[in-house]
Structure formats: structure tokens, C-alpha cells
Amino acid sequence: MSSVIESIETLLVDLPTIRPHKLSMTTMACQTLVIVRLRDSDGIEGLGEGTTIGGLAYGPESPESIKRNIDAYLAPLLIGQPAGAVAALRARLDRHARGNAIAKSALETALLDAQGKRLGLPMAELLGGARHDHLPVLWTLASGDTARDIDEAFQRLEQRRHCDFKLKIGANAVDDDVRHVAAIKEALGERASVRVDVNQAWDESTAVRGIAALQAAGIDLIEQPIPAREHAGLVRLANRFEVPMLADEAVADARDGFALAAAGFNGAYALKIAKAGGPRGALALAQVAQAAGIGLYGGTLLEGTIGTAASLHAWATLPELAWGSEMFGPLLLRDDIVAEPLAYGEFGVELPKGPGLGIALDEDKLAHYVRR
Ligand code: MUC
Ligand code: MG
């Protein structure tokens, strides 16, 4: 008899960050992971993870809504179903439940992890096969303090941990933000690529002023300067400046990617499993981008090790990430809930080996950090 899904458990896990992480809409001191443990009738367990940033500050799903909606609505759609039918189960979730992309991503990850373990194959093999086993990873400087950010960048360069840096801006007046970014770029010079993420904080005319100054300061990439739904504005900015625009909140899935490309966008797309409802949806967006000649970037919603590993398995199947990746989530956390951390080094991270995600939980750590 083929295996069926027997139970799905969700846990909220609160982990402190190594320092305050300041974005345009919130400052994080802690990250909450929603951990999914899916158990099949053949005894195999699949792990999944969903995260967002700052409760409801980033988007319409919160850690609590992810857990609640899996428990009340999504898990019952999967219990008793054939465990290996990942594509059919994922379609079943979309047919009966709208939205909730992060919750669906956590479940799809758990389904793929279990299926990989069942077949003895890494998750990347289920997604078409890995083309890379080491992926580039940048670091986000977001302490809110210019001198501290410069110190942090030099430390990371010396450790050969990261050589690309993303700066979170948009919380302060444009002129102050530009001064902060220009000072960091000036200190790092040609040793590092410096990019910014505005997280939707500017209106278009502010963006024109800010981007002109950032371009003059030598910044390499401008991420989501204006609100997600303003596609026409993002196309205008992409066509106006030489420095490329990176669409993040504006492109969740393949449909968004098609619409933005069809409207004349010529920048790059940030892929995130959380935005696209899982690794398969993120890869579908990648296919649209490739067809449109748009460069790719492996994005994070500051996942812990499980969500980061799921993303790495997906990104590893792509021919190229023109803008690298930001799969540094676990490094922002003071502790972890897995037995073996991901191997970071040489300005990147190794694709985990072993069946499924290639990640095992540390039960003591999990018990310590789980929310009661
Ligand atoms: C985002 O919008 O890109 C990625 C890195 C980081 O620090 O925050 C995230 C979210
Ligand atoms: Mg972003």
C-alpha cells in the first residue's frame, strides 16, 4: 500500500537575532519560525518552515495566521491523501484555499522533504537536479548605525563570508539614507558590491531623487523602491536609470513576473519560496524571467535553516543567479534548532547533502525555543 499523510503538526519557534535588524517598516529583535512536521503512514517525517518579517509588517500573513490556517484549513485538505503526490496535493491546496502563500510554501517543503527521504534523493533532484553545489550569499547590513555597518562589512569580508552587501533603507529621510549608503560604499570601495532595499517606502518622485543620488554613489542594485502594486512606476524607474531595479514585493509568482515583463520591466526578479507558495512556484517564476531575459536573485524572507535549505535546493537547479542570493537567514539568528548547521564559507553556502532537505532537527533545542 502506498503511503498516506497521517498527521501535520505546526510549532511556533521564537529565536533571537544577533543584533537589531532595521527595515523600513519594522525593527526585528527576534524571528519566529513556523515549523511543520508532516508524518506519513510509512513512518517518514517531512519538515517545512514558513517565516515572515515583523508580524504583519511585511505582508498579510503573520506567524500566528500561518499556524492557525494550516491547522484549521490546509492540513485537513492533506490528511489521508497519497503522500507522494506533491503536484496534485499542491494543486488541491490552491483549489480549496486562496492566498496563504507562506503557509503553502511550508507545507510544500514538508511534502518534498518527505518524498525525497522516501526515494533516497535530495530535494534538488525532485526539482530537476542540482547544477551547483555552492551558492553565493550576500549579507544585509541593517544595524541602523553607519559605523557599525562598516565594521560588520569588513569583518564579513575578512572572514571570506560575504563580499556583496545589501543595505536596508527607507525608514529615514532620503538625504540621510543616501548619506548612510554613500559612506558605506566609500569605505568599501571596489572590494564589495553594495545594493539597497527600500522595501516599498518611497513614492515615485522621492524614488527618482533617491535613485539618482544612489547611482552617483556607485550602488549596484535598487530593490523595491516603490509600493508593490505600482508596476507602471517600477517600469518607468527601470527604464529611466542605468542602475538596475530589483523587483521583490512586486513579483510573488509567475503571473506577476509575466505581467511585469510584459509591461516593459528590464531589471531583475527576487525569487522567494514564501512569496510563490513554495519552491515549485518560485521556479515557475524563474522560468518566466528567463524567457523574458530578466536576471534572477535568490531571495529570503529571513527563513531559518529549514526554509533556507529548501530555497537552496530550488536555486541550485537554475542555470544562473545573475545577482547571487541572500540565503543568510540562519546567520542572523543567535541559535538554531537543527542538528547540523548549513556550511557557510568562501562567500557562499554549500547545498546540503542527503535525502530530502538534508536537515535534521535538534529536539532539545526545538523544545527549548518552542512557544508554549
Ligand atoms: C526583503 O525584503 O528582501 C531579505 C533580506 C533582509 O534583510 O530582509 C529580507 C526581506
Ligand atoms: Mg526585499
mmCIF file of N, CA, C and O in Angstrom, residues 10 33 39 72 91 179 255 258 285 308 324:
data_model
loop_
_atom_site.group_PDB
_atom_site.id
_atom_site.type_symbol
_atom_site.label_atom_id
_atom_site.label_comp_id
_atom_site.label_asym_id
_atom_site.label_seq_id
_atom_site.Cartn_x
_atom_site.Cartn_y
_atom_site.Cartn_z
ATOM 1 N N THR A 10 2.131 21.804 13.660
ATOM 2 C CA THR A 10 2.791 23.106 13.443
ATOM 3 C C THR A 10 3.271 23.659 14.782
ATOM 4 O O THR A 10 2.576 23.540 15.797
ATOM 5 N N LEU A 33 9.823 31.267 13.570
ATOM 6 C CA LEU A 33 9.728 30.233 12.529
ATOM 7 C C LEU A 33 8.454 29.439 12.784
ATOM 8 O O LEU A 33 8.184 29.056 13.914
ATOM 9 N N ARG A 39 3.804 13.807 9.071
ATOM 10 C CA ARG A 39 4.155 12.388 9.236
ATOM 11 C C ARG A 39 3.294 11.535 8.320
ATOM 12 O O ARG A 39 2.079 11.707 8.238
ATOM 13 N N ALA A 72 -6.236 24.731 10.826
ATOM 14 C CA ALA A 72 -7.704 24.710 10.669
ATOM 15 C C ALA A 72 -8.149 24.363 9.247
ATOM 16 O O ALA A 72 -9.197 23.732 9.068
ATOM 17 N N ALA A 91 -1.838 21.449 -5.871
ATOM 18 C CA ALA A 91 -2.969 21.989 -6.645
ATOM 19 C C ALA A 91 -4.242 21.937 -5.794
ATOM 20 O O ALA A 91 -5.077 22.849 -5.846
ATOM 21 N N ARG A 179 23.189 59.551 2.491
ATOM 22 C CA ARG A 179 24.481 59.797 3.168
ATOM 23 C C ARG A 179 25.013 58.509 3.793
ATOM 24 O O ARG A 179 26.188 58.173 3.677
ATOM 25 N N ARG A 255 2.750 34.603 -12.522
ATOM 26 C CA ARG A 255 1.800 35.548 -13.150
ATOM 27 C C ARG A 255 2.266 36.981 -12.985
ATOM 28 O O ARG A 255 2.195 37.787 -13.915
ATOM 29 N N PHE A 258 5.162 37.563 -15.302
ATOM 30 C CA PHE A 258 4.750 37.729 -16.701
ATOM 31 C C PHE A 258 4.215 39.146 -16.914
ATOM 32 O O PHE A 258 4.581 39.827 -17.875
ATOM 33 N N LEU A 285 8.311 31.054 -11.579
ATOM 34 C CA LEU A 285 8.636 32.475 -11.806
ATOM 35 C C LEU A 285 9.996 32.596 -12.493
ATOM 36 O O LEU A 285 10.176 33.421 -13.401
ATOM 37 N N THR A 308 15.677 27.993 4.496
ATOM 38 C CA THR A 308 16.849 28.366 3.695
ATOM 39 C C THR A 308 17.316 27.172 2.863
ATOM 40 O O THR A 308 17.612 27.306 1.672
ATOM 41 N N GLY A 324 23.190 36.600 -7.614
ATOM 42 C CA GLY A 324 23.538 35.813 -6.435
ATOM 43 C C GLY A 324 22.327 35.545 -5.562
ATOM 44 O O GLY A 324 21.187 35.493 -6.049
#
